[in-house]
mmCIF file of N, CA, C and O in Angstrom:
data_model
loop_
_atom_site.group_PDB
_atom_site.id
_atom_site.type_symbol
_atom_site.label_atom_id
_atom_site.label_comp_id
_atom_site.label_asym_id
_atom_site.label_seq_id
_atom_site.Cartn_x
_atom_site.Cartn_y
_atom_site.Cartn_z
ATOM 1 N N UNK J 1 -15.944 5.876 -12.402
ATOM 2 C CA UNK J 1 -15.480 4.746 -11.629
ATOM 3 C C UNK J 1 -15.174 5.215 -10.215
ATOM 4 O O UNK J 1 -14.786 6.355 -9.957
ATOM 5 N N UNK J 2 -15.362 4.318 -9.374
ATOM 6 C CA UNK J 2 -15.540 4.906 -8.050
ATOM 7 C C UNK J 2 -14.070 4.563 -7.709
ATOM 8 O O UNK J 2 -13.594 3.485 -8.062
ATOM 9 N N UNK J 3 -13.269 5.587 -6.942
ATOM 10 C CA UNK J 3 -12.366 5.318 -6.148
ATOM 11 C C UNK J 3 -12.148 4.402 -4.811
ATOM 12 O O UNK J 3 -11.110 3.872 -4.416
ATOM 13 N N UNK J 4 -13.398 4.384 -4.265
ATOM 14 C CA UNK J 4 -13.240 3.883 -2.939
ATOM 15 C C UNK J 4 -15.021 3.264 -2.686
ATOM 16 O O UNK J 4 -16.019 3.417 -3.389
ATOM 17 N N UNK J 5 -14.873 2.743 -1.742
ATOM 18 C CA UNK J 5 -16.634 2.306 -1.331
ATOM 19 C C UNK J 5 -17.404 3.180 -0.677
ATOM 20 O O UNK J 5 -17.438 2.782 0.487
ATOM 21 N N UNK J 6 -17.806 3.794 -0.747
ATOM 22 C CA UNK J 6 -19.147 4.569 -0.267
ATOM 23 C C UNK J 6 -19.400 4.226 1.082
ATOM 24 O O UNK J 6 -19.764 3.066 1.279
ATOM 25 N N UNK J 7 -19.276 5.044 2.133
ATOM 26 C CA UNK J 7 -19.815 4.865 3.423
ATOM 27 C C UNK J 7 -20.430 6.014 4.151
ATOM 28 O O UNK J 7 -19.785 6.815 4.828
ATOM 29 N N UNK J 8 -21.863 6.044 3.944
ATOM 30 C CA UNK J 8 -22.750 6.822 4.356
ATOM 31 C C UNK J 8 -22.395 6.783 6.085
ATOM 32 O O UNK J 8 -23.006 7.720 6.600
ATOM 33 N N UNK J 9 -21.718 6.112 6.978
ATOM 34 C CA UNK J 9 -21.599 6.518 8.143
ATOM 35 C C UNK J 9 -21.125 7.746 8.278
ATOM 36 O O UNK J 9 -21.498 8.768 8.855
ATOM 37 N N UNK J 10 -20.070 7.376 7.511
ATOM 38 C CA UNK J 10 -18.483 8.406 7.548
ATOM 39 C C UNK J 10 -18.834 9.907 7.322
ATOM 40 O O UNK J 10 -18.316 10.948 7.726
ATOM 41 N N UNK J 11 -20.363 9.517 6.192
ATOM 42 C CA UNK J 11 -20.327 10.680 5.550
ATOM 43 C C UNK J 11 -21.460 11.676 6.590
ATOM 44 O O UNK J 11 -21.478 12.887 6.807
ATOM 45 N N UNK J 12 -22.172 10.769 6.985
ATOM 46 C CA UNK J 12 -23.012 11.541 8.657
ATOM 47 C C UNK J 12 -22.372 12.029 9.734
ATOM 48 O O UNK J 12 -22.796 12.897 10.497
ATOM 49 N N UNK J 13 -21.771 11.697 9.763
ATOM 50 C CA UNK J 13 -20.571 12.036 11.368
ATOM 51 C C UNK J 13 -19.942 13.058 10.584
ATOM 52 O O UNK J 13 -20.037 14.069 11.280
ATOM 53 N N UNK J 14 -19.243 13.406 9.325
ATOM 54 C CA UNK J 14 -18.618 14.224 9.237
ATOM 55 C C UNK J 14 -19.925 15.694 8.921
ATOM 56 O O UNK J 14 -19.662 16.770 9.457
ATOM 57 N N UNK J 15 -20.979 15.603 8.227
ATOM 58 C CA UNK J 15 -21.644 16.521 8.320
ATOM 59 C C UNK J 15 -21.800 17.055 9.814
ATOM 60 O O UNK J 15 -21.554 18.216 10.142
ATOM 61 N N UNK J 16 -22.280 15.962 10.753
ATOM 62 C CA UNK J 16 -22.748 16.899 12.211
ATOM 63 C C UNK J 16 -21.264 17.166 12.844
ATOM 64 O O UNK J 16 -21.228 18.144 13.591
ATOM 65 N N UNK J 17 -20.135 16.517 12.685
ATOM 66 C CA UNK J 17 -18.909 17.767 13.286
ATOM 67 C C UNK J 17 -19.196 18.921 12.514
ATOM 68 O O UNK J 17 -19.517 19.932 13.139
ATOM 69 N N UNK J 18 -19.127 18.983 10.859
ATOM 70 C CA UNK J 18 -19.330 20.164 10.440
ATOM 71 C C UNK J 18 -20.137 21.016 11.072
ATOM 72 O O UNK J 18 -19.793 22.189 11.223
ATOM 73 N N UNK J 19 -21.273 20.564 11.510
ATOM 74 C CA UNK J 19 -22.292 21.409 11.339
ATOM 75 C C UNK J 19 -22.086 21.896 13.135
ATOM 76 O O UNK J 19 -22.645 22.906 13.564
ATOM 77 N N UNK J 20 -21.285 21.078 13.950
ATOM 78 C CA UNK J 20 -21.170 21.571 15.357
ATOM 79 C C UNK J 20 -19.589 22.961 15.482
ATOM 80 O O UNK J 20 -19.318 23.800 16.342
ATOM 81 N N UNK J 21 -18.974 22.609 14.287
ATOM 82 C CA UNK J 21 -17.896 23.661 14.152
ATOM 83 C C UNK J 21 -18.247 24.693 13.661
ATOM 84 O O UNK J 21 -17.697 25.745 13.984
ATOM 85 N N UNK J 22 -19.445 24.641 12.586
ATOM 86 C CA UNK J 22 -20.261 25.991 12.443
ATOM 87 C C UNK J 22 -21.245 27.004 13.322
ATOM 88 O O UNK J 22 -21.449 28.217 13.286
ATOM 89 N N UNK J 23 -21.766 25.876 14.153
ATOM 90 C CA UNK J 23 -22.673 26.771 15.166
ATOM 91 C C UNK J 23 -21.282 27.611 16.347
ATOM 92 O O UNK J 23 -21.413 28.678 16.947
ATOM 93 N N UNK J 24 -20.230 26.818 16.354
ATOM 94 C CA UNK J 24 -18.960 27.238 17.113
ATOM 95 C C UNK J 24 -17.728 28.849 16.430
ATOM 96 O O UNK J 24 -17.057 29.632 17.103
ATOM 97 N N UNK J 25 -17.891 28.768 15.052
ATOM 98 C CA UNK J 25 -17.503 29.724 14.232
ATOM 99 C C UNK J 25 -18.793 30.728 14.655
ATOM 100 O O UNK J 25 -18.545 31.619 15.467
ATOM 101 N N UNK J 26 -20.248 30.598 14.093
ATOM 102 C CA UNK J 26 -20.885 31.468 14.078
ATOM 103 C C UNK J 26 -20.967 32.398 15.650
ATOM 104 O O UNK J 26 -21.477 33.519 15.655
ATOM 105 N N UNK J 27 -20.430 31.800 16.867
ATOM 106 C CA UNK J 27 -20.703 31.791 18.383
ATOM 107 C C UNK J 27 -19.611 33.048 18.088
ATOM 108 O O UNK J 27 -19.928 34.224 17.909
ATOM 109 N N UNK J 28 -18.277 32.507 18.084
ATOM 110 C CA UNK J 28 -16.951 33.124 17.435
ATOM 111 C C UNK J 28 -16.695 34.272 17.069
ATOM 112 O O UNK J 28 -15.948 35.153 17.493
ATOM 113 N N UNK J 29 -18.068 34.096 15.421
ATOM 114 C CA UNK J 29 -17.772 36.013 15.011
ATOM 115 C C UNK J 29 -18.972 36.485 15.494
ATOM 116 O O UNK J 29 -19.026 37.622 15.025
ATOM 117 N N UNK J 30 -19.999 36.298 16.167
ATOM 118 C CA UNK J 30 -21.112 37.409 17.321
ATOM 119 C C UNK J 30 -22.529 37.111 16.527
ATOM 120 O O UNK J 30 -23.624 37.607 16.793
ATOM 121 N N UNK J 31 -22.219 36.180 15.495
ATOM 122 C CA UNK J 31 -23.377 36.108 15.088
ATOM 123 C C UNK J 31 -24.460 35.682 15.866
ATOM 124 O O UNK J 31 -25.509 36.311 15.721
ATOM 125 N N UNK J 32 -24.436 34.691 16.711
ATOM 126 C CA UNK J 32 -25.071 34.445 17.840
ATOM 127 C C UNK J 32 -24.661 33.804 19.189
ATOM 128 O O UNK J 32 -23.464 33.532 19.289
ATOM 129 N N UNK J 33 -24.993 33.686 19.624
ATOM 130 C CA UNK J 33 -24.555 33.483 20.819
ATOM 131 C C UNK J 33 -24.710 31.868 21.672
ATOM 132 O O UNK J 33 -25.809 31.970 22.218
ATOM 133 N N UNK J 34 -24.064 30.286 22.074
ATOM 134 C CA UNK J 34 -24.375 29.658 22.145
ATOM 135 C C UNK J 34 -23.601 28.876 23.016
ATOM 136 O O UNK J 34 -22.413 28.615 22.830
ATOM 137 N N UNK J 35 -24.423 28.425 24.172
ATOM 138 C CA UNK J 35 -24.407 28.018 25.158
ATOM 139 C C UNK J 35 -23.245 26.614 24.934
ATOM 140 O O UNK J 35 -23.418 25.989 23.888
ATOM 141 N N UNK J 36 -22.192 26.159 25.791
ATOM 142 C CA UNK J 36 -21.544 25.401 25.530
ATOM 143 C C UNK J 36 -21.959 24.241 25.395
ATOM 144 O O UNK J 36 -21.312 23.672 24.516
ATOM 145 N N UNK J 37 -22.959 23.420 25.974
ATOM 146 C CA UNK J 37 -23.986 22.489 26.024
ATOM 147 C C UNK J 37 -24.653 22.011 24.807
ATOM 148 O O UNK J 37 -25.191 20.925 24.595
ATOM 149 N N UNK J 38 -24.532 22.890 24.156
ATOM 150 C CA UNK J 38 -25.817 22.743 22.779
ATOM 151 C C UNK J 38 -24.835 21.541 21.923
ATOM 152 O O UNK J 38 -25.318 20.644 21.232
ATOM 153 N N UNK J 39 -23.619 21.727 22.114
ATOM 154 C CA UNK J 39 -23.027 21.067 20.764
ATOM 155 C C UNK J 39 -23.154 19.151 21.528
ATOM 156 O O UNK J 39 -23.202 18.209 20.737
ATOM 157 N N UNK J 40 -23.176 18.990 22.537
ATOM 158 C CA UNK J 40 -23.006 17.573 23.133
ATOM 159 C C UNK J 40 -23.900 17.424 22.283
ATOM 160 O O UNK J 40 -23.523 17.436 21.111
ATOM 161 N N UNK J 41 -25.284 17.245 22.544
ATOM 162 C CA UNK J 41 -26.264 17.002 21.470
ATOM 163 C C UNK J 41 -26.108 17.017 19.952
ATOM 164 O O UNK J 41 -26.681 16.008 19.542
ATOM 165 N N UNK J 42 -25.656 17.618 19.059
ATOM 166 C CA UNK J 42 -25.657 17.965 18.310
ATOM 167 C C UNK J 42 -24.635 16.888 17.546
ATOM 168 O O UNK J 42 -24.818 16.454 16.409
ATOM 169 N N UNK J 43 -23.658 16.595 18.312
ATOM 170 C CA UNK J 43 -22.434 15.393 17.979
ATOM 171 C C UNK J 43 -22.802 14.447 18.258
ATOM 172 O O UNK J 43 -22.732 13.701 17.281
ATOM 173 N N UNK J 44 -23.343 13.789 19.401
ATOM 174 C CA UNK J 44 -24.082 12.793 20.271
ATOM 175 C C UNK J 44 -24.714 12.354 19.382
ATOM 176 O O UNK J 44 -24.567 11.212 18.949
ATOM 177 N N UNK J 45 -25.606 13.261 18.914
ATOM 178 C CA UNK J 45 -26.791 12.565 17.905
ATOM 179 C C UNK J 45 -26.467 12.001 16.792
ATOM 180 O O UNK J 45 -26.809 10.887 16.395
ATOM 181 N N UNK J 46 -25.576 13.038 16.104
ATOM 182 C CA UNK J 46 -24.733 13.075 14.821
ATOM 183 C C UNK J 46 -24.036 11.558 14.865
ATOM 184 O O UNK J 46 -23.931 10.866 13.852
ATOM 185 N N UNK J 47 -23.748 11.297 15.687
ATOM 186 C CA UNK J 47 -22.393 9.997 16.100
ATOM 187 C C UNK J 47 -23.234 8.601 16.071
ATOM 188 O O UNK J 47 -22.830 7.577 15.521
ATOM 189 N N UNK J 48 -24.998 8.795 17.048
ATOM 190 C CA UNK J 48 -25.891 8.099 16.723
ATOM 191 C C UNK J 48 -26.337 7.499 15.665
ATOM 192 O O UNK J 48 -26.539 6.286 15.611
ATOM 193 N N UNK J 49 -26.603 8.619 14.370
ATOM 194 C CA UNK J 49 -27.557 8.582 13.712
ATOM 195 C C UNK J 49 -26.157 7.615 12.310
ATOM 196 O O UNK J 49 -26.680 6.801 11.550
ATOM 197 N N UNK J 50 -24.851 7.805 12.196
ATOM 198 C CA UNK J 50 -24.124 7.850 11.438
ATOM 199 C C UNK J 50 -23.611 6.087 11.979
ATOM 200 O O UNK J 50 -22.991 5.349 11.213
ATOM 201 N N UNK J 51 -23.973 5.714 13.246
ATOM 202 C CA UNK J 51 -24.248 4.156 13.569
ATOM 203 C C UNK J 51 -24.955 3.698 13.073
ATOM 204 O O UNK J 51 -24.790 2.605 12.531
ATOM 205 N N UNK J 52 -26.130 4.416 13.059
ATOM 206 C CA UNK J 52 -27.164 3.205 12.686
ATOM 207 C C UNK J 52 -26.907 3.617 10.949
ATOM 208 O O UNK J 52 -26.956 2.601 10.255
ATOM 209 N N UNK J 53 -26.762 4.341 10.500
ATOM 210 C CA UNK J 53 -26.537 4.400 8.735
ATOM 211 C C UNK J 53 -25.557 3.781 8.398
ATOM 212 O O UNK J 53 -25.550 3.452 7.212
ATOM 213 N N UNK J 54 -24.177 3.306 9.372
ATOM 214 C CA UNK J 54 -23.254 2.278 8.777
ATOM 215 C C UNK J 54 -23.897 1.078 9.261
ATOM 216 O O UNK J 54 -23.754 0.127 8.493
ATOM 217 N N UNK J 55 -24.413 0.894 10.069
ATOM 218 C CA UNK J 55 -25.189 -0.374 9.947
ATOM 219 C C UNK J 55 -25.864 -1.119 9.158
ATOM 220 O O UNK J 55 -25.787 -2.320 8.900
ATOM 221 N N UNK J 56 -26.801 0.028 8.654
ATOM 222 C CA UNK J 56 -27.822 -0.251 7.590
ATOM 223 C C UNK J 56 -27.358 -1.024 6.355
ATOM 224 O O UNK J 56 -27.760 -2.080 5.868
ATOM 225 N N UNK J 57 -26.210 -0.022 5.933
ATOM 226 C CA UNK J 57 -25.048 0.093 4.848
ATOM 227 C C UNK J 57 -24.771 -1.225 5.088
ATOM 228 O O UNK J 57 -25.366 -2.136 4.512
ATOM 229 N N UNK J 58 -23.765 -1.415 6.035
ATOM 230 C CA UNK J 58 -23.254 -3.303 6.334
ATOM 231 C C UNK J 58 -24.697 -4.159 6.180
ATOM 232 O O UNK J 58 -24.580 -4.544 5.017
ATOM 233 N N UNK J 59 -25.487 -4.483 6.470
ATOM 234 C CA UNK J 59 -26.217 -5.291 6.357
ATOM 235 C C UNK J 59 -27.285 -5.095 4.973
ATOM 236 O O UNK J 59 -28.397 -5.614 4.876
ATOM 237 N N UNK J 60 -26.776 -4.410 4.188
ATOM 238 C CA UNK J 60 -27.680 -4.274 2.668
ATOM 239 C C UNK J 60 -26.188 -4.922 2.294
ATOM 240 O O UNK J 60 -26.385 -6.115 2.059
ATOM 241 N N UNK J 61 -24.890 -4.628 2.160
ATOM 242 C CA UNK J 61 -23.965 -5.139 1.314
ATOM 243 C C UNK J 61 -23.616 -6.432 1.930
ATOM 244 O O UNK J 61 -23.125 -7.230 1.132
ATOM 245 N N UNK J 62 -23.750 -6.867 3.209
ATOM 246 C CA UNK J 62 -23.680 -8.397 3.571
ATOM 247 C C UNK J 62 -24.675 -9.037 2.898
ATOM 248 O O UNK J 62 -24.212 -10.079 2.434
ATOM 249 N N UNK J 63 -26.308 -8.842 2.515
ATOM 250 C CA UNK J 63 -27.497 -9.484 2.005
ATOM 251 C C UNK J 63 -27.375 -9.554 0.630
ATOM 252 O O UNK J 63 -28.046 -10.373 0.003
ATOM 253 N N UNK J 64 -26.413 -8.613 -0.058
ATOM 254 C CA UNK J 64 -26.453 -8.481 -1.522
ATOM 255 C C UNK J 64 -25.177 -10.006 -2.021
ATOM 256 O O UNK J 64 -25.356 -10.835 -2.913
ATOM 257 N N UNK J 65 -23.825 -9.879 -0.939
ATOM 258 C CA UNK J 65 -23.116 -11.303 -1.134
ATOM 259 C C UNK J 65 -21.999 -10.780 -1.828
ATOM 260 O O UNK J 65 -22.057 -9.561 -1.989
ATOM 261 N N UNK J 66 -20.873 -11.416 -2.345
ATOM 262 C CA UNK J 66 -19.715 -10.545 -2.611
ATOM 263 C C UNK J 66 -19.576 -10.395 -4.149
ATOM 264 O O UNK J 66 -19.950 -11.195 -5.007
ATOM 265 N N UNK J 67 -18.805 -8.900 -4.356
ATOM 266 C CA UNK J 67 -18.889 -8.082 -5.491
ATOM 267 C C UNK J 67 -17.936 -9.390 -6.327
ATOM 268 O O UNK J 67 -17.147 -10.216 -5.867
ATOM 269 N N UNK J 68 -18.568 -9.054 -8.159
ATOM 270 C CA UNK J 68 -18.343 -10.088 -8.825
ATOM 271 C C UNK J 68 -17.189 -9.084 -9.548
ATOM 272 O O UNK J 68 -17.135 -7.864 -9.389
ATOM 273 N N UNK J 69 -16.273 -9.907 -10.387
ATOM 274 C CA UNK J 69 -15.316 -9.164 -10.784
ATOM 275 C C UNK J 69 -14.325 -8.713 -10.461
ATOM 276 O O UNK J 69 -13.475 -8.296 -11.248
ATOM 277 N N UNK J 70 -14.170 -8.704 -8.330
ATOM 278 C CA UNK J 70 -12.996 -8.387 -7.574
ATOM 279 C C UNK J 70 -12.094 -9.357 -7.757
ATOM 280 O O UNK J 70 -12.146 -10.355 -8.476
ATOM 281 N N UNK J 71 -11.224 -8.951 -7.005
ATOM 282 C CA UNK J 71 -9.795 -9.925 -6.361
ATOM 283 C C UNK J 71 -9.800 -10.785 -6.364
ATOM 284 O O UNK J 71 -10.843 -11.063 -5.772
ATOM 285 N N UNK J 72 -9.128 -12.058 -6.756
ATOM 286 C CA UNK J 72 -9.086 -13.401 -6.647
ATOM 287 C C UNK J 72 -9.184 -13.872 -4.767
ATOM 288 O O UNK J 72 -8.776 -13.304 -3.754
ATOM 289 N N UNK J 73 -9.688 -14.742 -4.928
ATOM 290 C CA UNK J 73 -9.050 -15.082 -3.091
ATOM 291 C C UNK J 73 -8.329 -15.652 -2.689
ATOM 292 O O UNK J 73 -8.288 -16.691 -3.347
ATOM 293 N N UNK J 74 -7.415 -15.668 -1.702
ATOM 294 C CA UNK J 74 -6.407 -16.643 -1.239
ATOM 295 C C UNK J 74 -5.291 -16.327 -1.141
ATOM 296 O O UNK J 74 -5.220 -15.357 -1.896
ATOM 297 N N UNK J 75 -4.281 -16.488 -0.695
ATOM 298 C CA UNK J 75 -3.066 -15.880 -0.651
ATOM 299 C C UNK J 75 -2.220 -15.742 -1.516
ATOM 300 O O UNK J 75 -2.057 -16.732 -2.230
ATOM 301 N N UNK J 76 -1.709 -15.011 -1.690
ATOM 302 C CA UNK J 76 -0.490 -13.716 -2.791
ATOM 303 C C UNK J 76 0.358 -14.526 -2.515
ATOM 304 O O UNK J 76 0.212 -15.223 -1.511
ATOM 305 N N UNK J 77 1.838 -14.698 -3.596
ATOM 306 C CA UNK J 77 2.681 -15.079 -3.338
ATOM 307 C C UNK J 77 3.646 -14.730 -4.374
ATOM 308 O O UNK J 77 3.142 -14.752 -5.497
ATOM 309 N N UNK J 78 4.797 -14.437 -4.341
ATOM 310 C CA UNK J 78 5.584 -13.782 -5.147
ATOM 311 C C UNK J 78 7.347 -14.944 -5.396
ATOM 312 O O UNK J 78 8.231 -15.379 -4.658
ATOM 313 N N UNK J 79 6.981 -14.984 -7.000
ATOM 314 C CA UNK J 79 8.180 -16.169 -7.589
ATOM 315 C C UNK J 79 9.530 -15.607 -7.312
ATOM 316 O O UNK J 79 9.705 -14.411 -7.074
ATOM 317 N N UNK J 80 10.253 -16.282 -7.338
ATOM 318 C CA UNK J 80 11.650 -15.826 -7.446
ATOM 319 C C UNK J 80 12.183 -14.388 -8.858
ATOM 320 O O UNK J 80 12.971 -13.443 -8.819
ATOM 321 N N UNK J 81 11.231 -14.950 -9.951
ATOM 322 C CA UNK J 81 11.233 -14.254 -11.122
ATOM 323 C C UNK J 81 10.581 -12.524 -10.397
ATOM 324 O O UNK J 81 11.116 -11.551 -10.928
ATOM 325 N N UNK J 82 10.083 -12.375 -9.874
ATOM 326 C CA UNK J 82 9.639 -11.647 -8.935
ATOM 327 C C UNK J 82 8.015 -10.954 -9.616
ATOM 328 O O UNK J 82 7.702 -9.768 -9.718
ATOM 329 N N UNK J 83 7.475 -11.786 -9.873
ATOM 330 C CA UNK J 83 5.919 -11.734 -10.334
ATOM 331 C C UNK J 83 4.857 -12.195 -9.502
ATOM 332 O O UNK J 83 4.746 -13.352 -9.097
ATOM 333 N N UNK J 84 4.113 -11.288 -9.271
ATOM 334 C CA UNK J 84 3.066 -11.888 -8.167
ATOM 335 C C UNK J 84 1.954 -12.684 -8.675
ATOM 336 O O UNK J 84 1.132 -12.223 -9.467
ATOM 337 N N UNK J 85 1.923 -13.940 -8.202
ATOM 338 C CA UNK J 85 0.623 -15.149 -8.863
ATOM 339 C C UNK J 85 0.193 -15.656 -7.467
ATOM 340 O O UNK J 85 0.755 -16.182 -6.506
ATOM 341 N N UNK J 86 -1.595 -15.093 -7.931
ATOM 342 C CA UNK J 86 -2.562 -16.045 -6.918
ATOM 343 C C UNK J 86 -3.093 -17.275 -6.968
ATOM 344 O O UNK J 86 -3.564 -17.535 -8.075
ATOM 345 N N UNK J 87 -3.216 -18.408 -5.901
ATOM 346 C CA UNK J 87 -3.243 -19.608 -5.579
ATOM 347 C C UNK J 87 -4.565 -19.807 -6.210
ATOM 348 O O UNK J 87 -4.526 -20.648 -7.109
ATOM 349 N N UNK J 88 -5.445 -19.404 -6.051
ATOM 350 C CA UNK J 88 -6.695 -18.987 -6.291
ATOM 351 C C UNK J 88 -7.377 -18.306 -7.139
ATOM 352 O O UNK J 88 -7.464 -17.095 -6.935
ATOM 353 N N UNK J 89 -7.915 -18.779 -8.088
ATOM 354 C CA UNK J 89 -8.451 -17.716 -9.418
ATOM 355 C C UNK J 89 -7.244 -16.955 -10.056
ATOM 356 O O UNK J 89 -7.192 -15.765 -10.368
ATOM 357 N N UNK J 90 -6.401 -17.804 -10.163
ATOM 358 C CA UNK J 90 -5.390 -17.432 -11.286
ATOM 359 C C UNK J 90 -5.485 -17.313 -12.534
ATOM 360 O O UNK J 90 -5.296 -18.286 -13.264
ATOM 361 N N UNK J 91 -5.782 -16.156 -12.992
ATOM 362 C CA UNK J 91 -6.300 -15.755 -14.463
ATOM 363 C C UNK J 91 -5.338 -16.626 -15.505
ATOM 364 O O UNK J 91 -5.961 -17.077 -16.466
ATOM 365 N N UNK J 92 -4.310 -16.846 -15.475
ATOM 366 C CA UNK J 92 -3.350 -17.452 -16.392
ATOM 367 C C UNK J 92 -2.121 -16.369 -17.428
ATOM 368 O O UNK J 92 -1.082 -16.700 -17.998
ATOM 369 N N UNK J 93 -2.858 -14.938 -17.318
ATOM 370 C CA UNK J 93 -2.247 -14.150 -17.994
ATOM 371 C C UNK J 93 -0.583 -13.980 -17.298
ATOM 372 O O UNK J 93 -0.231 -14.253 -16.151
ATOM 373 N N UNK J 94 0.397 -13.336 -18.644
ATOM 374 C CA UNK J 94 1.475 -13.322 -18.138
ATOM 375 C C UNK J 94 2.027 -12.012 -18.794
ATOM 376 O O UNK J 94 3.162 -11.618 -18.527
#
């Protein structure tokens, strides 16, 4: 069961920081040597490419329409008894 929703943006942008803090470590211990310049690109793109993949993402889950089985809709409201019942798709359980 999934904890949370899946967002391939999040998950692109965080690979190319990774991958711009590694060419920055490797600079670091002498492994090679790298011009300060290289990483603009490298994030730039990263930051690019992780737009257009949350994009993609939003507009496949806007076309698909909303998940069945979630949350009731409408506003929460809480009794004096102090039990929370929705206005909206109120299951009836107690």
């Amino acid at each position: 069961m999934l904890r949370h929703e899946f967002q391939p943006g999040r998950l692109v942008a965080g690979f190319f920081v990774a991958v711009a803090g590694l060419v920055y470590a490797g600079d670091a211990g002498g492994l090679w040597d790298t011009p300060w310049f290289v990483i603009i690109p490298i994030v730039t793109g990263g930051l690019c490419l992780a737009g257009a993949a949350a994009t993609v993402a939003h507009g496949i889950r806007k076309r698909r329409g909303p998940r069945v089985g979630g949350r009731p809709e409408g506003p929460r409201t809480v009794d004096p008894g102090g039990r929370h019942t929705a206005e909206a798709g109120d299951s009836g359980r107690d």
